[in-house]
């Protein structure tokens, strides 16, 4: 989430007790920022997320360090605010999150304008630097940066998987599940405050429970969360294909408020790439798993992400992936170029696919997916869907179906004049038009 440009900071009097929290990176970082902001609020700080007012005396940047582009964005953002501090536009600058966890000694040396750097598990220390108390009784409470009707919901931290391309274990540590009773309590608090959709996130959601219950407990967790009054949608992200707990599919069928949606990053399809990536699966096992999921949950929307240009990826590997994407017809798909990250398993390999070729291959995958998405969307014309409205944009209310997660998936655009709806409302919408990654519709009835 890129920060907006720093504007008109000089013209305002700085509020020494006002904090601007800037979040970069993924939904896990958004969640962490929200927990931080909840703690700050409880300590009587005035807090804004991505503030545009320019009167915050304190800025905290929550960084991403996952791949090269994200690291560069984090560094550029730190440097912008470091310059603002030098010019007297802010009093204090703190940096936390994944980049800080991974490169703290280098950052301290290179950017001395930052008052202090903190890692991913240093929230109590960060609060102490602000002369604030870490309030244990607030665990699970947050200041949402999303619209109140949906919330990212972290069920575990860290990852035990050995994927060769991934730096997450270096920054987030080993897998740690949040106890189930605590998660249910958090869900109830969110529902009481108006949250209708829980977006379950983790580094690996399918590993949930193995550390504290000695068994995979994701299905049981979904059942218990689905019993929470007021929660109308529960959406599952970041499932790992190897050892996928099939009882999760049974719960999807049983419970109407668990979305028929699954985000499962598969990364590649050829046996040679999967083996080098240490994914613990094969092409045939992956194909069988996708078929079984679709067979057991008819109508499920499957989202995946793929990597183009991993070390050793041949033209044949690339074509095989393209053919598989064309055949599988994922409802949602993203493709990213490989980033050669130090201290990962793949770093000892030669990063032998040129950057331009990586980009070409990623674009080729997305071109195939664009056609698939358009065809799938066109088949929805004339059908009715339950839609949750997230925002208003010009003459349109913009919402999502059960098949769509915020930020990354398709959206439904409804003209405000068609029928009165409000942000955070559900409504039944008839689809009237389709584009590659968006739908047009008209409200039939508020839900």
CSV table of C-alpha atoms in Angstrom, one decimal:
chain,number,residue,atom,x,y,z
A,1,UNK,CA,0.0,0.0,0.0
A,2,UNK,CA,1.9,3.0,-1.2
A,3,UNK,CA,1.9,6.1,0.8
A,4,UNK,CA,0.6,9.3,-0.7
A,5,UNK,CA,3.1,12.1,-1.3
A,6,UNK,CA,4.0,14.2,1.7
A,7,UNK,CA,2.1,17.4,1.2
A,8,UNK,CA,2.0,20.9,2.7
A,9,UNK,CA,3.8,19.7,5.9
A,10,UNK,CA,5.4,23.1,6.6
A,11,UNK,CA,2.2,25.1,6.9
A,12,UNK,CA,0.8,23.3,9.9
A,13,UNK,CA,1.7,23.2,13.6
A,14,UNK,CA,2.9,19.7,14.6
A,15,UNK,CA,0.9,17.8,17.2
A,16,UNK,CA,3.4,16.1,19.4
A,17,UNK,CA,0.9,13.5,20.5
A,18,UNK,CA,-0.4,12.7,17.0
A,19,UNK,CA,0.9,9.6,15.1
A,20,UNK,CA,0.7,8.9,11.4
A,21,UNK,CA,1.1,5.2,10.7
A,22,UNK,CA,2.2,4.4,7.2
A,23,UNK,CA,1.7,0.8,6.0
A,24,UNK,CA,3.6,-0.9,3.1
A,25,UNK,CA,3.2,-4.4,1.8
A,26,UNK,CA,0.6,-7.1,2.4
A,27,UNK,CA,-2.6,-7.6,4.4
A,28,UNK,CA,-0.6,-9.1,7.3
A,29,UNK,CA,1.1,-5.7,7.6
A,30,UNK,CA,-2.2,-3.9,7.6
A,31,UNK,CA,-3.3,-6.1,10.4
A,32,UNK,CA,-0.2,-5.4,12.4
A,33,UNK,CA,-0.6,-1.6,11.9
A,34,UNK,CA,-4.2,-1.8,13.1
A,35,UNK,CA,-3.1,-3.6,16.3
A,36,UNK,CA,-0.4,-0.9,16.8
A,37,UNK,CA,-2.9,1.9,16.2
A,38,UNK,CA,-5.3,0.3,18.7
A,39,UNK,CA,-2.6,0.3,21.4
A,40,UNK,CA,-1.7,3.9,20.6
A,41,UNK,CA,-5.3,5.0,20.9
A,42,UNK,CA,-5.6,3.3,24.3
A,43,UNK,CA,-2.5,5.3,25.4
A,44,UNK,CA,-4.3,8.5,24.4
A,45,UNK,CA,-2.4,9.2,21.2
A,46,UNK,CA,-4.3,10.8,18.3
A,47,UNK,CA,-3.7,8.3,15.5
A,48,UNK,CA,-4.3,8.4,11.7
A,49,UNK,CA,-3.5,5.8,9.1
A,50,UNK,CA,-1.9,7.2,5.9
A,51,UNK,CA,-2.6,10.8,7.2
A,52,UNK,CA,-2.9,13.6,4.7
A,53,UNK,CA,-3.2,16.4,7.2
A,54,UNK,CA,0.6,16.8,7.7
A,55,UNK,CA,0.4,17.8,11.4
A,56,UNK,CA,1.6,14.5,12.9
A,57,UNK,CA,4.6,15.0,15.2
A,58,UNK,CA,5.4,11.2,15.0
A,59,UNK,CA,5.5,9.0,12.0
A,60,UNK,CA,5.7,5.2,12.2
A,61,UNK,CA,6.4,3.3,8.9
A,62,UNK,CA,5.5,-0.4,8.8
A,63,UNK,CA,7.7,-1.8,6.1
A,64,UNK,CA,7.7,-4.7,3.7
A,65,UNK,CA,10.9,-6.7,2.9
A,66,UNK,CA,9.5,-9.6,0.9
A,67,UNK,CA,10.9,-8.9,-2.6
A,68,UNK,CA,13.1,-6.3,-4.3
A,69,UNK,CA,10.4,-4.0,-5.4
A,70,UNK,CA,8.7,-4.0,-2.0
A,71,UNK,CA,12.1,-3.4,-0.3
A,72,UNK,CA,12.8,-0.4,-2.6
A,73,UNK,CA,9.4,1.1,-1.9
A,74,UNK,CA,10.0,0.8,1.8
A,75,UNK,CA,13.4,2.4,1.6
A,76,UNK,CA,12.1,5.2,-0.6
A,77,UNK,CA,9.3,5.9,1.9
A,78,UNK,CA,11.8,5.9,4.8
A,79,UNK,CA,14.1,8.3,3.0
A,80,UNK,CA,11.2,10.7,2.2
A,81,UNK,CA,10.2,10.9,5.8
A,82,UNK,CA,13.8,11.1,6.9
A,83,UNK,CA,14.1,14.2,4.7
A,84,UNK,CA,10.9,15.6,6.2
A,85,UNK,CA,12.3,15.1,9.7
A,86,UNK,CA,15.5,16.9,8.7
A,87,UNK,CA,13.4,19.8,7.5
A,88,UNK,CA,11.5,20.0,10.7
A,89,UNK,CA,8.2,18.7,9.3
A,90,UNK,CA,8.0,15.8,11.8
A,91,UNK,CA,9.6,15.4,15.2
A,92,UNK,CA,10.1,11.6,15.5
A,93,UNK,CA,10.4,8.9,12.9
A,94,UNK,CA,10.2,5.2,13.8
A,95,UNK,CA,10.4,2.2,11.4
A,96,UNK,CA,9.0,-1.3,12.1
A,97,UNK,CA,8.0,-4.4,10.2
A,98,UNK,CA,9.7,-6.9,7.8
A,99,UNK,CA,12.4,-4.7,6.2
A,100,UNK,CA,13.4,-3.5,9.6
A,101,UNK,CA,13.5,-7.1,11.0
A,102,UNK,CA,15.7,-8.3,8.1
A,103,UNK,CA,18.1,-5.4,7.6
A,104,UNK,CA,18.1,-3.5,10.9
A,105,UNK,CA,21.9,-3.0,11.3
A,106,UNK,CA,22.3,-1.8,7.7
A,107,UNK,CA,19.3,0.6,8.0
A,108,UNK,CA,20.6,2.0,11.3
A,109,UNK,CA,23.9,2.8,9.6
A,110,UNK,CA,22.5,4.2,6.4
A,111,UNK,CA,19.6,6.2,7.6
A,112,UNK,CA,20.6,7.7,11.0
A,113,UNK,CA,17.7,10.2,10.8
A,114,UNK,CA,15.3,7.4,12.0
A,115,UNK,CA,14.9,7.5,15.8
A,116,UNK,CA,14.7,3.7,16.2
A,117,UNK,CA,14.1,0.6,14.1
A,118,UNK,CA,11.9,-2.3,15.4
A,119,UNK,CA,11.3,-5.9,14.1
A,120,UNK,CA,8.1,-7.7,13.5
A,121,UNK,CA,7.6,-8.8,17.1
A,122,UNK,CA,8.8,-5.7,18.8
A,123,UNK,CA,5.4,-4.0,19.5
A,124,UNK,CA,6.0,-3.6,23.3
A,125,UNK,CA,9.5,-2.1,22.7
A,126,UNK,CA,8.1,0.3,20.1
A,127,UNK,CA,5.4,1.4,22.5
A,128,UNK,CA,8.0,1.9,25.3
A,129,UNK,CA,10.0,4.2,22.9
A,130,UNK,CA,6.8,6.3,22.7
A,131,UNK,CA,6.5,6.2,26.5
A,132,UNK,CA,3.3,4.2,26.1
A,133,UNK,CA,2.2,1.0,27.9
A,134,UNK,CA,1.6,-2.3,26.1
A,135,UNK,CA,-1.9,-3.1,27.3
A,136,UNK,CA,-2.4,-6.8,27.4
A,137,UNK,CA,-6.1,-6.5,28.0
A,138,UNK,CA,-6.4,-5.0,24.4
A,139,UNK,CA,-5.0,-8.1,22.7
A,140,UNK,CA,-7.2,-8.7,19.6
A,141,UNK,CA,-8.6,-5.2,19.6
A,142,UNK,CA,-7.5,-2.9,16.7
A,143,UNK,CA,-8.2,0.4,15.0
A,144,UNK,CA,-9.4,-0.7,11.6
A,145,UNK,CA,-7.8,1.0,8.6
A,146,UNK,CA,-10.3,-0.8,6.3
A,147,UNK,CA,-14.0,0.1,6.0
A,148,UNK,CA,-15.6,-1.2,9.2
A,149,UNK,CA,-17.7,-3.8,7.4
A,150,UNK,CA,-14.7,-6.0,6.6
A,151,UNK,CA,-11.5,-6.8,8.5
A,152,UNK,CA,-8.3,-8.8,8.0
A,153,UNK,CA,-8.2,-11.5,10.5
A,154,UNK,CA,-4.8,-13.1,11.3
A,155,UNK,CA,-5.0,-16.6,12.6
A,156,UNK,CA,-1.3,-17.4,12.9
A,157,UNK,CA,2.1,-15.8,12.5
A,158,UNK,CA,5.3,-17.1,10.8
A,159,UNK,CA,5.9,-20.2,8.6
A,160,UNK,CA,7.6,-23.6,8.9
A,161,UNK,CA,7.6,-24.3,5.1
A,162,UNK,CA,11.0,-24.6,3.4
A,163,UNK,CA,10.0,-22.8,0.1
A,164,UNK,CA,13.3,-21.9,-1.5
A,165,UNK,CA,12.2,-18.5,-2.9
A,166,UNK,CA,10.6,-17.1,0.2
A,167,UNK,CA,12.1,-14.8,2.9
A,168,UNK,CA,9.1,-14.8,5.2
A,169,UNK,CA,10.6,-17.2,7.8
A,170,UNK,CA,13.6,-14.9,8.0
A,171,UNK,CA,11.3,-12.0,8.9
A,172,UNK,CA,8.4,-13.6,10.7
A,173,UNK,CA,9.9,-16.7,12.3
A,174,UNK,CA,8.4,-20.1,12.9
A,175,UNK,CA,4.6,-20.8,12.6
A,176,UNK,CA,2.6,-19.8,15.7
A,177,UNK,CA,-1.2,-20.4,15.8
A,178,UNK,CA,-3.4,-18.0,17.7
A,179,UNK,CA,-5.5,-20.0,20.2
A,180,UNK,CA,-9.0,-20.7,18.9
A,181,UNK,CA,-10.9,-19.3,21.9
A,182,UNK,CA,-9.0,-16.0,21.5
A,183,UNK,CA,-9.8,-15.8,17.8
A,184,UNK,CA,-13.5,-16.4,18.5
A,185,UNK,CA,-13.4,-13.6,21.1
A,186,UNK,CA,-11.7,-11.3,18.5
A,187,UNK,CA,-14.4,-12.1,15.9
A,188,UNK,CA,-17.2,-11.4,18.4
A,189,UNK,CA,-15.7,-7.9,19.2
A,190,UNK,CA,-15.4,-7.1,15.5
A,191,UNK,CA,-18.9,-8.2,14.8
A,192,UNK,CA,-20.2,-6.1,17.7
A,193,UNK,CA,-18.5,-3.1,16.1
A,194,UNK,CA,-20.1,-3.7,12.7
A,195,UNK,CA,-17.8,-6.0,10.9
A,196,UNK,CA,-19.6,-8.4,8.5
A,197,UNK,CA,-16.7,-10.0,6.7
A,198,UNK,CA,-13.6,-11.7,8.1
A,199,UNK,CA,-10.7,-12.1,5.7
A,200,UNK,CA,-8.7,-15.0,7.2
A,201,UNK,CA,-5.0,-14.4,6.7
A,202,UNK,CA,-1.7,-16.1,7.7
A,203,UNK,CA,1.6,-17.0,6.1
A,204,UNK,CA,0.1,-20.5,5.8
A,205,UNK,CA,-3.5,-20.9,7.0
A,206,UNK,CA,-3.7,-24.6,6.4
A,207,UNK,CA,-1.0,-25.2,9.0
A,208,UNK,CA,-3.3,-23.8,11.7
A,209,UNK,CA,-3.4,-25.7,14.9
A,210,UNK,CA,-0.5,-28.1,14.3
A,211,UNK,CA,1.8,-26.3,16.8
A,212,UNK,CA,-0.7,-25.9,19.7
A,213,UNK,CA,-3.2,-28.7,19.1
A,214,UNK,CA,-0.9,-31.2,17.4
A,215,UNK,CA,-3.4,-31.5,14.5
A,216,UNK,CA,-4.7,-29.3,11.7
A,217,UNK,CA,-7.7,-27.4,13.1
A,218,UNK,CA,-8.6,-25.0,10.3
A,219,UNK,CA,-12.0,-26.7,9.7
A,220,UNK,CA,-12.9,-26.5,13.4
A,221,UNK,CA,-11.8,-22.9,13.5
A,222,UNK,CA,-14.0,-22.1,10.5
A,223,UNK,CA,-17.0,-23.7,12.2
A,224,UNK,CA,-16.6,-21.8,15.4
A,225,UNK,CA,-16.1,-18.5,13.6
A,226,UNK,CA,-19.1,-19.1,11.4
A,227,UNK,CA,-21.2,-19.4,14.6
A,228,UNK,CA,-20.3,-15.8,15.6
A,229,UNK,CA,-23.5,-13.7,15.3
A,230,UNK,CA,-23.2,-10.8,12.7
A,231,UNK,CA,-20.5,-12.4,10.6
A,232,UNK,CA,-22.0,-12.9,7.1
A,233,UNK,CA,-18.9,-13.8,5.1
A,234,UNK,CA,-15.7,-15.6,6.1
A,235,UNK,CA,-13.0,-15.7,3.4
A,236,UNK,CA,-10.0,-18.0,3.4
A,237,UNK,CA,-6.6,-16.8,2.1
A,238,UNK,CA,-3.1,-18.2,1.7
A,239,UNK,CA,-3.8,-22.0,1.8
A,240,UNK,CA,-0.8,-24.2,1.1
A,241,UNK,CA,-1.4,-27.1,-1.4
A,242,UNK,CA,0.8,-29.7,0.2
A,243,UNK,CA,-1.1,-31.4,3.0
A,244,UNK,CA,-4.3,-29.4,2.3
A,245,UNK,CA,-6.9,-30.3,5.0
A,246,UNK,CA,-9.8,-31.5,2.9
A,247,UNK,CA,-12.3,-31.3,5.8
A,248,UNK,CA,-12.2,-27.5,5.2
A,249,UNK,CA,-14.2,-28.1,2.0
A,250,UNK,CA,-16.9,-30.0,3.9
A,251,UNK,CA,-17.3,-26.9,6.2
A,252,UNK,CA,-17.6,-24.6,3.2
A,253,UNK,CA,-20.5,-26.7,2.0
A,254,UNK,CA,-22.1,-26.9,5.4
A,255,UNK,CA,-22.0,-23.2,6.3
A,256,UNK,CA,-23.6,-20.5,4.2
A,257,UNK,CA,-21.4,-17.7,5.7
A,258,UNK,CA,-18.2,-19.3,4.7
A,259,UNK,CA,-17.4,-18.1,1.2
A,260,UNK,CA,-16.9,-20.6,-1.6
A,261,UNK,CA,-13.6,-18.9,-2.2
A,262,UNK,CA,-10.0,-20.2,-1.7
A,263,UNK,CA,-6.8,-18.3,-2.2
A,264,UNK,CA,-4.1,-21.0,-2.7
A,265,UNK,CA,-0.7,-19.8,-4.1
A,266,UNK,CA,0.6,-22.6,-6.3
A,267,UNK,CA,3.7,-20.7,-7.7
A,268,UNK,CA,4.4,-23.1,-10.7
A,269,UNK,CA,3.3,-26.3,-12.3
A,270,UNK,CA,6.3,-28.1,-13.8
A,271,UNK,CA,7.8,-30.9,-11.7
A,272,UNK,CA,11.4,-29.5,-12.1
A,273,UNK,CA,10.3,-26.0,-10.8
A,274,UNK,CA,8.2,-27.4,-8.0
A,275,UNK,CA,11.0,-29.6,-6.8
A,276,UNK,CA,13.6,-26.7,-6.9
A,277,UNK,CA,11.1,-24.4,-5.1
A,278,UNK,CA,10.7,-27.1,-2.4
A,279,UNK,CA,6.9,-27.0,-2.6
A,280,UNK,CA,6.5,-30.6,-1.5
A,281,UNK,CA,4.2,-31.5,-4.4
A,282,UNK,CA,4.2,-32.4,-8.1
A,283,UNK,CA,2.3,-31.3,-11.2
A,284,UNK,CA,-0.1,-34.3,-11.1
A,285,UNK,CA,-0.8,-33.9,-7.4
A,286,UNK,CA,-1.5,-30.2,-8.0
A,287,UNK,CA,-3.9,-30.9,-10.8
A,288,UNK,CA,-5.6,-33.6,-8.8
A,289,UNK,CA,-6.0,-31.3,-5.8
A,290,UNK,CA,-7.6,-28.5,-7.9
A,291,UNK,CA,-10.0,-31.0,-9.5
A,292,UNK,CA,-10.9,-32.5,-6.2
A,293,UNK,CA,-11.6,-29.0,-4.7
A,294,UNK,CA,-13.9,-28.0,-7.6
A,295,UNK,CA,-15.6,-31.4,-7.4
A,296,UNK,CA,-16.3,-31.2,-3.7
A,297,UNK,CA,-17.3,-27.5,-3.7
A,298,UNK,CA,-19.2,-26.8,-6.9
A,299,UNK,CA,-19.0,-23.1,-7.9
A,300,UNK,CA,-15.9,-22.4,-5.8
A,301,UNK,CA,-13.8,-19.4,-6.9
A,302,UNK,CA,-10.1,-20.4,-6.8
A,303,UNK,CA,-7.5,-17.8,-6.7
A,304,UNK,CA,-3.8,-18.5,-7.2
A,305,UNK,CA,-0.5,-16.7,-7.7
A,306,UNK,CA,2.4,-17.8,-9.9
A,307,UNK,CA,6.1,-16.9,-10.2
A,308,UNK,CA,7.7,-16.3,-13.6
A,309,UNK,CA,11.5,-16.4,-14.1
A,310,UNK,CA,12.6,-18.6,-11.2
A,311,UNK,CA,16.2,-19.8,-11.6
A,312,UNK,CA,16.5,-22.5,-14.2
A,313,UNK,CA,13.0,-21.8,-15.7
A,314,UNK,CA,13.3,-22.8,-19.3
A,315,UNK,CA,11.1,-21.8,-22.2
A,316,UNK,CA,9.6,-25.3,-22.0
A,317,UNK,CA,8.7,-24.7,-18.3
A,318,UNK,CA,7.1,-21.4,-19.2
A,319,UNK,CA,5.0,-22.9,-22.0
A,320,UNK,CA,3.9,-25.7,-19.8
A,321,UNK,CA,2.7,-23.2,-17.2
A,322,UNK,CA,0.9,-21.2,-19.9
A,323,UNK,CA,-0.9,-24.4,-21.1
A,324,UNK,CA,-1.9,-25.4,-17.6
A,325,UNK,CA,-3.3,-21.9,-16.9
A,326,UNK,CA,-5.3,-22.1,-20.1
A,327,UNK,CA,-6.6,-25.5,-19.2
A,328,UNK,CA,-7.3,-24.9,-15.6
A,329,UNK,CA,-9.2,-21.6,-16.0
A,330,UNK,CA,-8.6,-20.2,-12.5
A,331,UNK,CA,-11.3,-17.8,-11.5
A,332,UNK,CA,-8.6,-15.4,-10.1
A,333,UNK,CA,-4.9,-15.4,-10.8
A,334,UNK,CA,-1.9,-13.1,-10.3
A,335,UNK,CA,1.7,-13.6,-11.7
A,336,UNK,CA,4.8,-12.1,-10.3
A,337,UNK,CA,8.4,-12.0,-11.4
A,338,UNK,CA,11.0,-13.9,-9.3
A,339,UNK,CA,13.1,-11.8,-6.9
A,340,UNK,CA,16.5,-13.2,-5.9
A,341,UNK,CA,16.5,-12.8,-2.1
A,342,UNK,CA,19.6,-13.3,0.0
A,343,UNK,CA,19.6,-16.0,2.7
A,344,UNK,CA,16.8,-17.9,1.0
A,345,UNK,CA,17.3,-21.4,-0.3
A,346,UNK,CA,17.2,-20.3,-4.0
A,347,UNK,CA,19.9,-17.6,-3.5
A,348,UNK,CA,22.6,-20.1,-4.1
A,349,UNK,CA,21.2,-20.8,-7.5
A,350,UNK,CA,22.1,-18.6,-10.5
A,351,UNK,CA,19.4,-16.0,-11.2
A,352,UNK,CA,19.7,-16.8,-14.9
A,353,UNK,CA,16.5,-15.5,-16.4
A,354,UNK,CA,17.0,-11.9,-17.5
A,355,UNK,CA,14.7,-9.3,-16.0
A,356,UNK,CA,13.1,-8.4,-19.3
A,357,UNK,CA,12.3,-12.1,-20.0
A,358,UNK,CA,10.9,-12.5,-16.5
A,359,UNK,CA,8.5,-9.6,-17.2
A,360,UNK,CA,7.6,-10.9,-20.7
A,361,UNK,CA,6.7,-14.3,-19.2
A,362,UNK,CA,4.6,-12.8,-16.4
A,363,UNK,CA,2.8,-10.6,-18.9
A,364,UNK,CA,2.1,-13.7,-21.1
A,365,UNK,CA,0.5,-15.5,-18.2
A,366,UNK,CA,-1.6,-12.5,-17.3
A,367,UNK,CA,-2.7,-12.1,-21.0
A,368,UNK,CA,-4.0,-15.7,-21.0
A,369,UNK,CA,-5.7,-15.0,-17.6
A,370,UNK,CA,-7.3,-11.8,-19.0
A,371,UNK,CA,-9.1,-13.8,-21.7
A,372,UNK,CA,-10.2,-16.5,-19.1
A,373,UNK,CA,-11.5,-13.8,-16.7
A,374,UNK,CA,-13.4,-12.0,-19.5
A,375,UNK,CA,-15.1,-15.3,-20.6
A,376,UNK,CA,-16.0,-16.3,-17.0
A,377,UNK,CA,-17.4,-12.8,-16.4
A,378,UNK,CA,-19.4,-12.8,-19.6
A,379,UNK,CA,-21.2,-16.0,-18.4
A,380,UNK,CA,-22.4,-14.1,-15.4
A,381,UNK,CA,-24.5,-11.6,-17.4
A,382,UNK,CA,-28.2,-12.0,-16.5
A,383,UNK,CA,-27.4,-13.8,-13.3
A,384,UNK,CA,-28.0,-12.4,-9.8
A,385,UNK,CA,-25.4,-12.3,-7.0
A,386,UNK,CA,-25.2,-11.1,-3.4
A,387,UNK,CA,-22.8,-8.1,-3.4
A,388,UNK,CA,-21.2,-6.3,-0.5
A,389,UNK,CA,-20.5,-2.6,-1.3
A,390,UNK,CA,-17.1,-1.3,-0.3
A,391,UNK,CA,-17.1,2.3,-1.5
A,392,UNK,CA,-18.6,5.0,-3.8
A,393,UNK,CA,-16.6,6.1,-6.8
A,394,UNK,CA,-18.1,8.9,-9.0
A,395,UNK,CA,-21.5,7.8,-10.1
A,396,UNK,CA,-20.9,4.1,-9.0
A,397,UNK,CA,-21.2,2.1,-5.8
A,398,UNK,CA,-18.4,-0.5,-6.0
A,399,UNK,CA,-18.8,-3.9,-4.4
A,400,UNK,CA,-17.8,-7.5,-4.5
A,401,UNK,CA,-19.4,-10.9,-4.8
A,402,UNK,CA,-18.6,-14.0,-2.7
A,403,UNK,CA,-16.0,-14.8,-5.3
A,404,UNK,CA,-13.9,-11.6,-4.7
A,405,UNK,CA,-11.5,-10.4,-2.1
A,406,UNK,CA,-10.8,-6.7,-1.6
A,407,UNK,CA,-7.9,-5.1,-3.5
A,408,UNK,CA,-7.0,-8.1,-5.6
A,409,UNK,CA,-10.1,-9.4,-7.3
A,410,UNK,CA,-13.0,-8.4,-9.5
A,411,UNK,CA,-15.4,-5.6,-8.6
A,412,UNK,CA,-19.1,-5.0,-9.3
A,413,UNK,CA,-20.0,-1.4,-10.4
A,414,UNK,CA,-23.6,-0.3,-9.8
A,415,UNK,CA,-24.9,3.1,-10.8
A,416,UNK,CA,-26.0,5.0,-7.6
A,417,UNK,CA,-29.2,6.1,-9.4
A,418,UNK,CA,-30.3,2.6,-10.1
A,419,UNK,CA,-31.2,1.9,-6.5
A,420,UNK,CA,-30.3,3.3,-3.1
A,421,UNK,CA,-27.6,1.3,-1.3
A,422,UNK,CA,-25.0,2.2,1.4
A,423,UNK,CA,-21.4,1.4,1.8
A,424,UNK,CA,-21.2,-1.8,4.0
A,425,UNK,CA,-24.6,-3.0,2.8
A,426,UNK,CA,-25.3,-6.3,1.0
A,427,UNK,CA,-27.7,-6.3,-2.0
A,428,UNK,CA,-28.8,-8.7,-4.7
A,429,UNK,CA,-27.4,-7.5,-8.0
A,430,UNK,CA,-28.2,-8.6,-11.5
A,431,UNK,CA,-25.2,-8.5,-13.8
A,432,UNK,CA,-25.7,-6.4,-16.9
A,433,UNK,CA,-22.2,-6.2,-18.4
A,434,UNK,CA,-18.8,-7.7,-18.1
A,435,UNK,CA,-15.2,-6.6,-18.7
A,436,UNK,CA,-11.9,-8.4,-18.1
A,437,UNK,CA,-11.7,-7.8,-14.4
A,438,UNK,CA,-15.0,-6.0,-13.6
A,439,UNK,CA,-18.7,-6.5,-13.7
A,440,UNK,CA,-21.6,-4.0,-14.2
A,441,UNK,CA,-24.9,-4.5,-12.5
A,442,UNK,CA,-28.2,-3.2,-11.1
A,443,UNK,CA,-29.6,-3.6,-7.7
A,444,UNK,CA,-32.6,-5.9,-7.5
A,445,UNK,CA,-33.1,-5.8,-3.8
A,446,UNK,CA,-31.3,-4.9,-0.6
A,447,UNK,CA,-30.4,-7.8,1.7
